[in-house]
JSON list of C-alpha atoms in Angstrom, two decimals:
[
{"chain": "W", "resi": 1, "resn": "ASP", "atom": "CA", "xyz": [0.00, 0.00, 0.00]},
{"chain": "W", "resi": 2, "resn": "ILE", "atom": "CA", "xyz": [1.12, 3.58, -0.63]},
{"chain": "W", "resi": 3, "resn": "GLN", "atom": "CA", "xyz": [1.78, 5.43, 2.61]},
{"chain": "W", "resi": 4, "resn": "MET", "atom": "CA", "xyz": [0.79, 9.07, 2.85]},
{"chain": "W", "resi": 5, "resn": "THR", "atom": "CA", "xyz": [2.62, 11.23, 5.38]},
{"chain": "W", "resi": 6, "resn": "GLN", "atom": "CA", "xyz": [1.41, 14.69, 6.28]},
{"chain": "W", "resi": 7, "resn": "SER", "atom": "CA", "xyz": [3.32, 17.40, 8.05]},
{"chain": "W", "resi": 8, "resn": "PRO", "atom": "CA", "xyz": [2.92, 19.00, 10.40]},
{"chain": "W", "resi": 9, "resn": "SER", "atom": "CA", "xyz": [0.41, 16.95, 12.37]},
{"chain": "W", "resi": 10, "resn": "SER", "atom": "CA", "xyz": [-0.91, 20.17, 13.85]},
{"chain": "W", "resi": 11, "resn": "LEU", "atom": "CA", "xyz": [-0.26, 23.88, 13.65]},
{"chain": "W", "resi": 12, "resn": "SER", "atom": "CA", "xyz": [-1.44, 27.07, 15.30]},
{"chain": "W", "resi": 13, "resn": "ALA", "atom": "CA", "xyz": [-2.18, 30.06, 13.12]},
{"chain": "W", "resi": 14, "resn": "SER", "atom": "CA", "xyz": [-3.99, 33.37, 13.19]},
{"chain": "W", "resi": 15, "resn": "VAL", "atom": "CA", "xyz": [-6.71, 34.71, 10.96]},
{"chain": "W", "resi": 16, "resn": "GLY", "atom": "CA", "xyz": [-5.08, 36.14, 7.86]},
{"chain": "W", "resi": 17, "resn": "ASP", "atom": "CA", "xyz": [-2.02, 33.91, 7.99]},
{"chain": "W", "resi": 18, "resn": "VAL", "atom": "CA", "xyz": [-0.72, 31.89, 5.08]},
{"chain": "W", "resi": 19, "resn": "VAL", "atom": "CA", "xyz": [-0.87, 28.20, 5.98]},
{"chain": "W", "resi": 20, "resn": "THR", "atom": "CA", "xyz": [1.01, 25.46, 4.16]},
{"chain": "W", "resi": 21, "resn": "ILE", "atom": "CA", "xyz": [0.46, 21.75, 4.70]},
{"chain": "W", "resi": 22, "resn": "THR", "atom": "CA", "xyz": [2.61, 19.08, 3.10]},
{"chain": "W", "resi": 23, "resn": "CYS", "atom": "CA", "xyz": [1.75, 15.55, 2.03]},
{"chain": "W", "resi": 24, "resn": "ARG", "atom": "CA", "xyz": [4.36, 13.03, 0.91]},
{"chain": "W", "resi": 25, "resn": "ALA", "atom": "CA", "xyz": [3.66, 9.72, -0.80]},
{"chain": "W", "resi": 26, "resn": "SER", "atom": "CA", "xyz": [5.84, 6.65, -0.26]},
{"chain": "W", "resi": 27, "resn": "GLN", "atom": "CA", "xyz": [6.04, 6.20, -4.03]},
{"chain": "W", "resi": 28, "resn": "THR", "atom": "CA", "xyz": [5.20, 8.29, -7.05]},
{"chain": "W", "resi": 29, "resn": "ILE", "atom": "CA", "xyz": [1.48, 8.96, -7.54]},
{"chain": "W", "resi": 30, "resn": "SER", "atom": "CA", "xyz": [1.69, 11.38, -10.46]},
{"chain": "W", "resi": 31, "resn": "SER", "atom": "CA", "xyz": [-1.00, 14.00, -9.72]},
{"chain": "W", "resi": 32, "resn": "TYR", "atom": "CA", "xyz": [-3.50, 11.61, -8.14]},
{"chain": "W", "resi": 33, "resn": "LEU", "atom": "CA", "xyz": [-3.66, 13.54, -4.89]},
{"chain": "W", "resi": 34, "resn": "ASN", "atom": "CA", "xyz": [-6.75, 15.00, -3.27]},
{"chain": "W", "resi": 35, "resn": "TRP", "atom": "CA", "xyz": [-7.30, 17.22, -0.24]},
{"chain": "W", "resi": 36, "resn": "TYR", "atom": "CA", "xyz": [-10.23, 17.21, 2.19]},
{"chain": "W", "resi": 37, "resn": "GLN", "atom": "CA", "xyz": [-11.35, 19.34, 5.10]},
{"chain": "W", "resi": 38, "resn": "ARG", "atom": "CA", "xyz": [-12.90, 17.75, 8.18]},
{"chain": "W", "resi": 39, "resn": "LYS", "atom": "CA", "xyz": [-14.75, 19.46, 10.97]},
{"chain": "W", "resi": 40, "resn": "PRO", "atom": "CA", "xyz": [-16.06, 17.66, 14.06]},
{"chain": "W", "resi": 41, "resn": "GLY", "atom": "CA", "xyz": [-19.46, 16.12, 13.49]},
{"chain": "W", "resi": 42, "resn": "LYS", "atom": "CA", "xyz": [-19.53, 17.08, 9.83]},
{"chain": "W", "resi": 43, "resn": "ALA", "atom": "CA", "xyz": [-19.00, 15.14, 6.63]},
{"chain": "W", "resi": 44, "resn": "PRO", "atom": "CA", "xyz": [-15.55, 15.49, 5.03]},
{"chain": "W", "resi": 45, "resn": "LYS", "atom": "CA", "xyz": [-15.43, 18.10, 2.27]},
{"chain": "W", "resi": 46, "resn": "LEU", "atom": "CA", "xyz": [-13.42, 17.82, -0.94]},
{"chain": "W", "resi": 47, "resn": "LEU", "atom": "CA", "xyz": [-11.25, 20.90, -1.46]},
{"chain": "W", "resi": 48, "resn": "ILE", "atom": "CA", "xyz": [-8.72, 20.00, -4.15]},
{"chain": "W", "resi": 49, "resn": "TYR", "atom": "CA", "xyz": [-8.61, 17.10, -6.60]},
{"chain": "W", "resi": 50, "resn": "ALA", "atom": "CA", "xyz": [-5.89, 15.96, -8.98]},
{"chain": "W", "resi": 51, "resn": "ALA", "atom": "CA", "xyz": [-3.31, 17.86, -6.94]},
{"chain": "W", "resi": 52, "resn": "SER", "atom": "CA", "xyz": [-4.27, 21.36, -8.04]},
{"chain": "W", "resi": 53, "resn": "SER", "atom": "CA", "xyz": [-7.88, 21.53, -9.25]},
{"chain": "W", "resi": 54, "resn": "LEU", "atom": "CA", "xyz": [-10.22, 23.49, -7.01]},
{"chain": "W", "resi": 55, "resn": "GLN", "atom": "CA", "xyz": [-13.52, 21.75, -6.28]},
{"chain": "W", "resi": 56, "resn": "SER", "atom": "CA", "xyz": [-16.56, 23.75, -7.27]},
{"chain": "W", "resi": 57, "resn": "GLY", "atom": "CA", "xyz": [-17.73, 26.07, -4.50]},
{"chain": "W", "resi": 58, "resn": "VAL", "atom": "CA", "xyz": [-14.43, 26.01, -2.59]},
{"chain": "W", "resi": 59, "resn": "PRO", "atom": "CA", "xyz": [-12.96, 29.46, -1.91]},
{"chain": "W", "resi": 60, "resn": "SER", "atom": "CA", "xyz": [-10.02, 30.47, -4.07]},
{"chain": "W", "resi": 61, "resn": "ARG", "atom": "CA", "xyz": [-7.82, 31.00, -1.00]},
{"chain": "W", "resi": 62, "resn": "PHE", "atom": "CA", "xyz": [-7.32, 27.23, -1.10]},
{"chain": "W", "resi": 63, "resn": "SER", "atom": "CA", "xyz": [-4.77, 25.95, -3.59]},
{"chain": "W", "resi": 64, "resn": "GLY", "atom": "CA", "xyz": [-2.83, 22.77, -4.20]},
{"chain": "W", "resi": 65, "resn": "SER", "atom": "CA", "xyz": [0.41, 21.99, -5.92]},
{"chain": "W", "resi": 66, "resn": "GLY", "atom": "CA", "xyz": [2.87, 19.19, -6.50]},
{"chain": "W", "resi": 67, "resn": "SER", "atom": "CA", "xyz": [3.33, 15.98, -8.41]},
{"chain": "W", "resi": 68, "resn": "GLY", "atom": "CA", "xyz": [5.19, 12.73, -8.03]},
{"chain": "W", "resi": 69, "resn": "THR", "atom": "CA", "xyz": [5.65, 12.27, -4.29]},
{"chain": "W", "resi": 70, "resn": "ASP", "atom": "CA", "xyz": [5.46, 15.75, -2.77]},
{"chain": "W", "resi": 71, "resn": "PHE", "atom": "CA", "xyz": [2.35, 17.87, -2.52]},
{"chain": "W", "resi": 72, "resn": "THR", "atom": "CA", "xyz": [1.25, 21.05, -0.79]},
{"chain": "W", "resi": 73, "resn": "LEU", "atom": "CA", "xyz": [-2.05, 22.55, 0.30]},
{"chain": "W", "resi": 74, "resn": "THR", "atom": "CA", "xyz": [-1.93, 26.30, 0.82]},
{"chain": "W", "resi": 75, "resn": "ILE", "atom": "CA", "xyz": [-4.50, 28.54, 2.46]},
{"chain": "W", "resi": 76, "resn": "SER", "atom": "CA", "xyz": [-3.56, 32.04, 1.36]},
{"chain": "W", "resi": 77, "resn": "SER", "atom": "CA", "xyz": [-5.40, 33.97, 4.08]},
{"chain": "W", "resi": 78, "resn": "LEU", "atom": "CA", "xyz": [-6.75, 31.84, 6.90]},
{"chain": "W", "resi": 79, "resn": "GLN", "atom": "CA", "xyz": [-10.37, 32.55, 7.79]},
{"chain": "W", "resi": 80, "resn": "PRO", "atom": "CA", "xyz": [-12.21, 31.65, 11.02]},
{"chain": "W", "resi": 81, "resn": "GLU", "atom": "CA", "xyz": [-14.16, 28.92, 9.23]},
{"chain": "W", "resi": 82, "resn": "ASP", "atom": "CA", "xyz": [-10.92, 27.26, 8.08]},
{"chain": "W", "resi": 83, "resn": "PHE", "atom": "CA", "xyz": [-9.97, 25.95, 11.50]},
{"chain": "W", "resi": 84, "resn": "ALA", "atom": "CA", "xyz": [-10.32, 22.24, 10.88]},
{"chain": "W", "resi": 85, "resn": "THR", "atom": "CA", "xyz": [-8.38, 19.09, 10.08]},
{"chain": "W", "resi": 86, "resn": "TYR", "atom": "CA", "xyz": [-7.01, 18.66, 6.57]},
{"chain": "W", "resi": 87, "resn": "LEU", "atom": "CA", "xyz": [-6.39, 15.28, 4.97]},
{"chain": "W", "resi": 88, "resn": "CYS", "atom": "CA", "xyz": [-4.67, 14.17, 1.80]},
{"chain": "W", "resi": 89, "resn": "GLN", "atom": "CA", "xyz": [-5.66, 11.06, -0.16]},
{"chain": "W", "resi": 90, "resn": "GLN", "atom": "CA", "xyz": [-3.97, 9.26, -3.03]},
{"chain": "W", "resi": 91, "resn": "SER", "atom": "CA", "xyz": [-6.17, 7.84, -5.76]},
{"chain": "W", "resi": 92, "resn": "TYR", "atom": "CA", "xyz": [-3.31, 6.50, -7.89]},
{"chain": "W", "resi": 93, "resn": "SER", "atom": "CA", "xyz": [-3.62, 2.89, -6.86]},
{"chain": "W", "resi": 94, "resn": "SER", "atom": "CA", "xyz": [-5.83, 0.62, -4.81]},
{"chain": "W", "resi": 95, "resn": "PRO", "atom": "CA", "xyz": [-6.22, 0.64, -1.92]},
{"chain": "W", "resi": 96, "resn": "GLN", "atom": "CA", "xyz": [-6.62, 4.38, -1.88]},
{"chain": "W", "resi": 97, "resn": "THR", "atom": "CA", "xyz": [-4.95, 5.69, 1.25]},
{"chain": "W", "resi": 98, "resn": "PHE", "atom": "CA", "xyz": [-5.19, 8.80, 3.37]},
{"chain": "W", "resi": 99, "resn": "GLY", "atom": "CA", "xyz": [-2.75, 10.87, 5.33]},
{"chain": "W", "resi": 100, "resn": "GLN", "atom": "CA", "xyz": [-3.17, 11.01, 9.09]},
{"chain": "W", "resi": 101, "resn": "GLY", "atom": "CA", "xyz": [-4.36, 14.63, 9.01]},
{"chain": "W", "resi": 102, "resn": "THR", "atom": "CA", "xyz": [-3.16, 18.09, 9.93]},
{"chain": "W", "resi": 103, "resn": "LYS", "atom": "CA", "xyz": [-5.15, 19.95, 12.55]},
{"chain": "W", "resi": 104, "resn": "VAL", "atom": "CA", "xyz": [-5.19, 23.71, 12.07]},
{"chain": "W", "resi": 105, "resn": "GLU", "atom": "CA", "xyz": [-5.88, 25.46, 15.38]},
{"chain": "W", "resi": 106, "resn": "ILE", "atom": "CA", "xyz": [-6.38, 29.04, 16.43]},
{"chain": "W", "resi": 107, "resn": "LYS", "atom": "CA", "xyz": [-3.28, 30.75, 17.78]},
{"chain": "R", "resi": 1, "resn": "GLU", "atom": "CA", "xyz": [-28.23, 19.40, -3.44]},
{"chain": "R", "resi": 2, "resn": "VAL", "atom": "CA", "xyz": [-26.38, 16.13, -3.02]},
{"chain": "R", "resi": 3, "resn": "GLN", "atom": "CA", "xyz": [-27.26, 14.30, 0.18]},
{"chain": "R", "resi": 4, "resn": "LEU", "atom": "CA", "xyz": [-25.97, 11.01, 1.53]},
{"chain": "R", "resi": 5, "resn": "LEU", "atom": "CA", "xyz": [-27.61, 9.63, 4.65]},
{"chain": "R", "resi": 6, "resn": "GLU", "atom": "CA", "xyz": [-26.23, 6.53, 6.35]},
{"chain": "R", "resi": 7, "resn": "SER", "atom": "CA", "xyz": [-28.26, 4.29, 8.62]},
{"chain": "R", "resi": 8, "resn": "GLY", "atom": "CA", "xyz": [-28.02, 0.89, 10.25]},
{"chain": "R", "resi": 9, "resn": "GLY", "atom": "CA", "xyz": [-25.12, 1.43, 12.61]},
{"chain": "R", "resi": 10, "resn": "GLY", "atom": "CA", "xyz": [-25.16, 0.13, 16.16]},
{"chain": "R", "resi": 11, "resn": "LEU", "atom": "CA", "xyz": [-23.70, -2.25, 18.71]},
{"chain": "R", "resi": 12, "resn": "VAL", "atom": "CA", "xyz": [-23.06, -5.84, 17.64]},
{"chain": "R", "resi": 13, "resn": "GLN", "atom": "CA", "xyz": [-21.24, -8.74, 19.25]},
{"chain": "R", "resi": 14, "resn": "PRO", "atom": "CA", "xyz": [-18.06, -10.16, 17.75]},
{"chain": "R", "resi": 15, "resn": "GLY", "atom": "CA", "xyz": [-18.96, -12.62, 15.01]},
{"chain": "R", "resi": 16, "resn": "GLY", "atom": "CA", "xyz": [-22.24, -10.86, 14.37]},
{"chain": "R", "resi": 17, "resn": "SER", "atom": "CA", "xyz": [-23.63, -9.12, 11.32]},
{"chain": "R", "resi": 18, "resn": "LEU", "atom": "CA", "xyz": [-24.90, -5.68, 10.46]},
{"chain": "R", "resi": 19, "resn": "ARG", "atom": "CA", "xyz": [-26.08, -3.98, 7.29]},
{"chain": "R", "resi": 20, "resn": "LEU", "atom": "CA", "xyz": [-25.44, -0.33, 6.61]},
{"chain": "R", "resi": 21, "resn": "SER", "atom": "CA", "xyz": [-27.52, 1.64, 4.16]},
{"chain": "R", "resi": 22, "resn": "CYS", "atom": "CA", "xyz": [-26.82, 4.96, 2.47]},
{"chain": "R", "resi": 23, "resn": "ALA", "atom": "CA", "xyz": [-29.72, 6.83, 0.92]},
{"chain": "R", "resi": 24, "resn": "ALA", "atom": "CA", "xyz": [-28.59, 9.13, -1.85]},
{"chain": "R", "resi": 25, "resn": "SER", "atom": "CA", "xyz": [-30.32, 12.11, -3.44]},
{"chain": "R", "resi": 26, "resn": "GLY", "atom": "CA", "xyz": [-29.56, 15.13, -5.57]},
{"chain": "R", "resi": 27, "resn": "PHE", "atom": "CA", "xyz": [-27.69, 13.36, -8.38]},
{"chain": "R", "resi": 28, "resn": "THR", "atom": "CA", "xyz": [-28.10, 10.56, -10.93]},
{"chain": "R", "resi": 29, "resn": "PHE", "atom": "CA", "xyz": [-27.18, 7.75, -8.57]},
{"chain": "R", "resi": 30, "resn": "SER", "atom": "CA", "xyz": [-26.62, 5.06, -11.18]},
{"chain": "R", "resi": 31, "resn": "SER", "atom": "CA", "xyz": [-24.01, 7.17, -12.99]},
{"chain": "R", "resi": 32, "resn": "TYR", "atom": "CA", "xyz": [-21.50, 7.20, -10.18]},
{"chain": "R", "resi": 33, "resn": "ALA", "atom": "CA", "xyz": [-19.35, 4.73, -8.34]},
{"chain": "R", "resi": 34, "resn": "MET", "atom": "CA", "xyz": [-19.90, 4.75, -4.60]},
{"chain": "R", "resi": 35, "resn": "SER", "atom": "CA", "xyz": [-17.63, 3.84, -1.73]},
{"chain": "R", "resi": 36, "resn": "TRP", "atom": "CA", "xyz": [-17.49, 3.12, 1.96]},
{"chain": "R", "resi": 37, "resn": "VAL", "atom": "CA", "xyz": [-14.69, 4.64, 4.03]},
{"chain": "R", "resi": 38, "resn": "ARG", "atom": "CA", "xyz": [-14.27, 4.12, 7.77]},
{"chain": "R", "resi": 39, "resn": "GLN", "atom": "CA", "xyz": [-12.46, 5.69, 10.66]},
{"chain": "R", "resi": 40, "resn": "ALA", "atom": "CA", "xyz": [-11.65, 3.65, 13.74]},
{"chain": "R", "resi": 41, "resn": "PRO", "atom": "CA", "xyz": [-11.24, 5.43, 17.08]},
{"chain": "R", "resi": 42, "resn": "GLY", "atom": "CA", "xyz": [-7.94, 7.28, 17.15]},
{"chain": "R", "resi": 43, "resn": "LYS", "atom": "CA", "xyz": [-7.04, 6.15, 13.64]},
{"chain": "R", "resi": 44, "resn": "GLY", "atom": "CA", "xyz": [-7.05, 7.70, 10.18]},
{"chain": "R", "resi": 45, "resn": "LEU", "atom": "CA", "xyz": [-9.48, 7.19, 7.35]},
{"chain": "R", "resi": 46, "resn": "GLU", "atom": "CA", "xyz": [-9.45, 3.76, 5.71]},
{"chain": "R", "resi": 47, "resn": "TRP", "atom": "CA", "xyz": [-11.06, 2.92, 2.39]},
{"chain": "R", "resi": 48, "resn": "VAL", "atom": "CA", "xyz": [-13.26, -0.17, 2.79]},
{"chain": "R", "resi": 49, "resn": "SER", "atom": "CA", "xyz": [-15.08, -0.93, -0.43]},
{"chain": "R", "resi": 50, "resn": "ALA", "atom": "CA", "xyz": [-16.34, 0.50, -3.71]},
{"chain": "R", "resi": 51, "resn": "VAL", "atom": "CA", "xyz": [-18.92, -0.40, -6.33]},
{"chain": "R", "resi": 52, "resn": "SER", "atom": "CA", "xyz": [-19.35, 0.74, -9.92]},
{"chain": "R", "resi": 53, "resn": "GLY", "atom": "CA", "xyz": [-22.37, 2.71, -11.02]},
{"chain": "R", "resi": 54, "resn": "SER", "atom": "CA", "xyz": [-24.08, -0.36, -12.46]},
{"chain": "R", "resi": 55, "resn": "GLY", "atom": "CA", "xyz": [-23.21, -2.46, -9.43]},
{"chain": "R", "resi": 56, "resn": "GLY", "atom": "CA", "xyz": [-21.45, -4.99, -11.62]},
{"chain": "R", "resi": 57, "resn": "THR", "atom": "CA", "xyz": [-17.94, -4.37, -10.30]},
{"chain": "R", "resi": 58, "resn": "THR", "atom": "CA", "xyz": [-16.95, -4.33, -6.67]},
{"chain": "R", "resi": 59, "resn": "TYR", "atom": "CA", "xyz": [-13.71, -3.71, -4.82]},
{"chain": "R", "resi": 60, "resn": "TYR", "atom": "CA", "xyz": [-12.66, -4.49, -1.24]},
{"chain": "R", "resi": 61, "resn": "ALA", "atom": "CA", "xyz": [-9.85, -3.73, 1.14]},
{"chain": "R", "resi": 62, "resn": "ASP", "atom": "CA", "xyz": [-7.93, -6.83, 2.15]},
{"chain": "R", "resi": 63, "resn": "SER", "atom": "CA", "xyz": [-9.02, -6.26, 5.76]},
{"chain": "R", "resi": 64, "resn": "VAL", "atom": "CA", "xyz": [-12.69, -6.89, 4.90]},
{"chain": "R", "resi": 65, "resn": "LYS", "atom": "CA", "xyz": [-12.51, -9.15, 1.85]},
{"chain": "R", "resi": 66, "resn": "GLY", "atom": "CA", "xyz": [-14.66, -12.24, 2.29]},
{"chain": "R", "resi": 67, "resn": "ARG", "atom": "CA", "xyz": [-16.57, -10.72, 5.21]},
{"chain": "R", "resi": 68, "resn": "PHE", "atom": "CA", "xyz": [-18.15, -7.55, 3.80]},
{"chain": "R", "resi": 69, "resn": "THR", "atom": "CA", "xyz": [-20.33, -7.21, 0.71]},
{"chain": "R", "resi": 70, "resn": "ILE", "atom": "CA", "xyz": [-21.06, -3.93, -1.01]},
{"chain": "R", "resi": 71, "resn": "SER", "atom": "CA", "xyz": [-24.14, -3.58, -3.19]},
{"chain": "R", "resi": 72, "resn": "ARG", "atom": "CA", "xyz": [-26.50, -0.97, -4.52]},
{"chain": "R", "resi": 73, "resn": "ASP", "atom": "CA", "xyz": [-30.12, -0.69, -5.60]},
{"chain": "R", "resi": 74, "resn": "ASN", "atom": "CA", "xyz": [-30.24, 1.96, -8.30]},
{"chain": "R", "resi": 75, "resn": "SER", "atom": "CA", "xyz": [-34.04, 1.88, -8.32]},
{"chain": "R", "resi": 76, "resn": "LYS", "atom": "CA", "xyz": [-33.99, 3.01, -4.69]},
{"chain": "R", "resi": 77, "resn": "ASN", "atom": "CA", "xyz": [-30.89, 5.25, -4.91]},
{"chain": "R", "resi": 78, "resn": "THR", "atom": "CA", "xyz": [-29.43, 3.29, -2.03]},
{"chain": "R", "resi": 79, "resn": "LEU", "atom": "CA", "xyz": [-25.99, 1.88, -1.28]},
{"chain": "R", "resi": 80, "resn": "TYR", "atom": "CA", "xyz": [-25.47, -1.01, 1.13]},
{"chain": "R", "resi": 81, "resn": "LEU", "atom": "CA", "xyz": [-22.67, -2.61, 3.10]},
{"chain": "R", "resi": 82, "resn": "GLN", "atom": "CA", "xyz": [-23.38, -6.04, 4.50]},
{"chain": "R", "resi": 83, "resn": "MET", "atom": "CA", "xyz": [-20.90, -6.76, 7.27]},
{"chain": "R", "resi": 84, "resn": "ASN", "atom": "CA", "xyz": [-20.52, -10.34, 8.51]},
{"chain": "R", "resi": 85, "resn": "SER", "atom": "CA", "xyz": [-18.13, -12.01, 10.95]},
{"chain": "R", "resi": 86, "resn": "LEU", "atom": "CA", "xyz": [-17.53, -8.68, 12.61]},
{"chain": "R", "resi": 87, "resn": "ARG", "atom": "CA", "xyz": [-14.44, -8.18, 14.72]},
{"chain": "R", "resi": 88, "resn": "ALA", "atom": "CA", "xyz": [-13.52, -5.66, 17.39]},
{"chain": "R", "resi": 89, "resn": "GLU", "atom": "CA", "xyz": [-11.20, -3.98, 14.90]},
{"chain": "R", "resi": 90, "resn": "ASP", "atom": "CA", "xyz": [-14.17, -3.22, 12.64]},
{"chain": "R", "resi": 91, "resn": "THR", "atom": "CA", "xyz": [-15.39, -0.73, 15.23]},
{"chain": "R", "resi": 92, "resn": "ALA", "atom": "CA", "xyz": [-15.46, 2.58, 13.40]},
{"chain": "R", "resi": 93, "resn": "VAL", "atom": "CA", "xyz": [-17.54, 5.34, 11.94]},
{"chain": "R", "resi": 94, "resn": "TYR", "atom": "CA", "xyz": [-18.50, 4.26, 8.44]},
{"chain": "R", "resi": 95, "resn": "PHE", "atom": "CA", "xyz": [-18.90, 6.93, 5.78]},
{"chain": "R", "resi": 96, "resn": "CYS", "atom": "CA", "xyz": [-20.72, 6.57, 2.52]},
{"chain": "R", "resi": 97, "resn": "ALA", "atom": "CA", "xyz": [-19.00, 8.58, -0.23]},
{"chain": "R", "resi": 98, "resn": "LYS", "atom": "CA", "xyz": [-19.80, 9.47, -3.81]},
{"chain": "R", "resi": 99, "resn": "ASN", "atom": "CA", "xyz": [-16.95, 9.16, -6.26]},
{"chain": "R", "resi": 100, "resn": "GLY", "atom": "CA", "xyz": [-16.33, 11.89, -8.78]},
{"chain": "R", "resi": 101, "resn": "TYR", "atom": "CA", "xyz": [-17.24, 10.77, -12.31]},
{"chain": "R", "resi": 102, "resn": "ASN", "atom": "CA", "xyz": [-14.77, 8.03, -13.27]},
{"chain": "R", "resi": 103, "resn": "THR", "atom": "CA", "xyz": [-12.41, 9.21, -10.56]},
{"chain": "R", "resi": 104, "resn": "GLY", "atom": "CA", "xyz": [-10.91, 8.04, -7.31]},
{"chain": "R", "resi": 105, "resn": "TRP", "atom": "CA", "xyz": [-11.75, 11.09, -5.27]},
{"chain": "R", "resi": 106, "resn": "TYR", "atom": "CA", "xyz": [-14.87, 11.58, -3.20]},
{"chain": "R", "resi": 107, "resn": "ASP", "atom": "CA", "xyz": [-16.80, 14.73, -3.91]},
{"chain": "R", "resi": 108, "resn": "TYR", "atom": "CA", "xyz": [-19.56, 14.13, -1.37]},
{"chain": "R", "resi": 109, "resn": "TRP", "atom": "CA", "xyz": [-19.66, 12.27, 1.91]},
{"chain": "R", "resi": 110, "resn": "GLY", "atom": "CA", "xyz": [-22.32, 11.30, 4.40]},
{"chain": "R", "resi": 111, "resn": "GLN", "atom": "CA", "xyz": [-22.16, 12.16, 8.10]},
{"chain": "R", "resi": 112, "resn": "GLY", "atom": "CA", "xyz": [-21.23, 8.63, 9.04]},
{"chain": "R", "resi": 113, "resn": "ALA", "atom": "CA", "xyz": [-22.71, 5.70, 10.96]},
{"chain": "R", "resi": 114, "resn": "LEU", "atom": "CA", "xyz": [-21.08, 4.33, 14.11]},
{"chain": "R", "resi": 115, "resn": "VAL", "atom": "CA", "xyz": [-20.53, 0.59, 14.27]},
{"chain": "R", "resi": 116, "resn": "THR", "atom": "CA", "xyz": [-19.35, -0.81, 17.58]},
{"chain": "R", "resi": 117, "resn": "VAL", "atom": "CA", "xyz": [-18.28, -4.45, 17.82]},
{"chain": "R", "resi": 118, "resn": "SER", "atom": "CA", "xyz": [-18.11, -5.49, 21.44]},
{"chain": "R", "resi": 119, "resn": "SER", "atom": "CA", "xyz": [-19.36, -8.17, 23.78]}
]
């Protein structure tokens, strides 16, 4: 199975900050990398698919980049509603696997 | 608006069975593959199973192969997961998820159904 490693596991940031989260795959996955947002008690929400494509309805402050094994999710100006856990997922090969998550907390 | 609503979770003894359902609305159900993803307490998300839009092709994680069966009734817009020979390690919140068209990402998820396997 392909292992997905996110860093950091958590971070503290303030409203307006630029936040960068990294996801590394244990082997190349081309651009088959997707990002989700999770809030307690709510269904996960797709933010970015295919490494850099913004899901419809997702604010443009979210962006993704990378290919191969290294990927980044960037929030350009953190908003109060963005405090959540962010997960990456590879859809290159079965079984699809997820990163362990990065919790973004209020500083 | 796309909605996915899971039901059927609960407490079951080891070795027992349970069937989860996921009622879908807001999209052409038969056109999309559907999946089940779970999260055990303190663990990350784990893909469990997937089924093609027609229901003719199914996929399973090794951890559930031979014990779980995924199916769908396109006339009822409902996805199912029949879980047999349940083990303590199957305890998790089970999410129903809609795959993007011909893709491996999940563009909509349900709220989840808690399955607890314990004596």
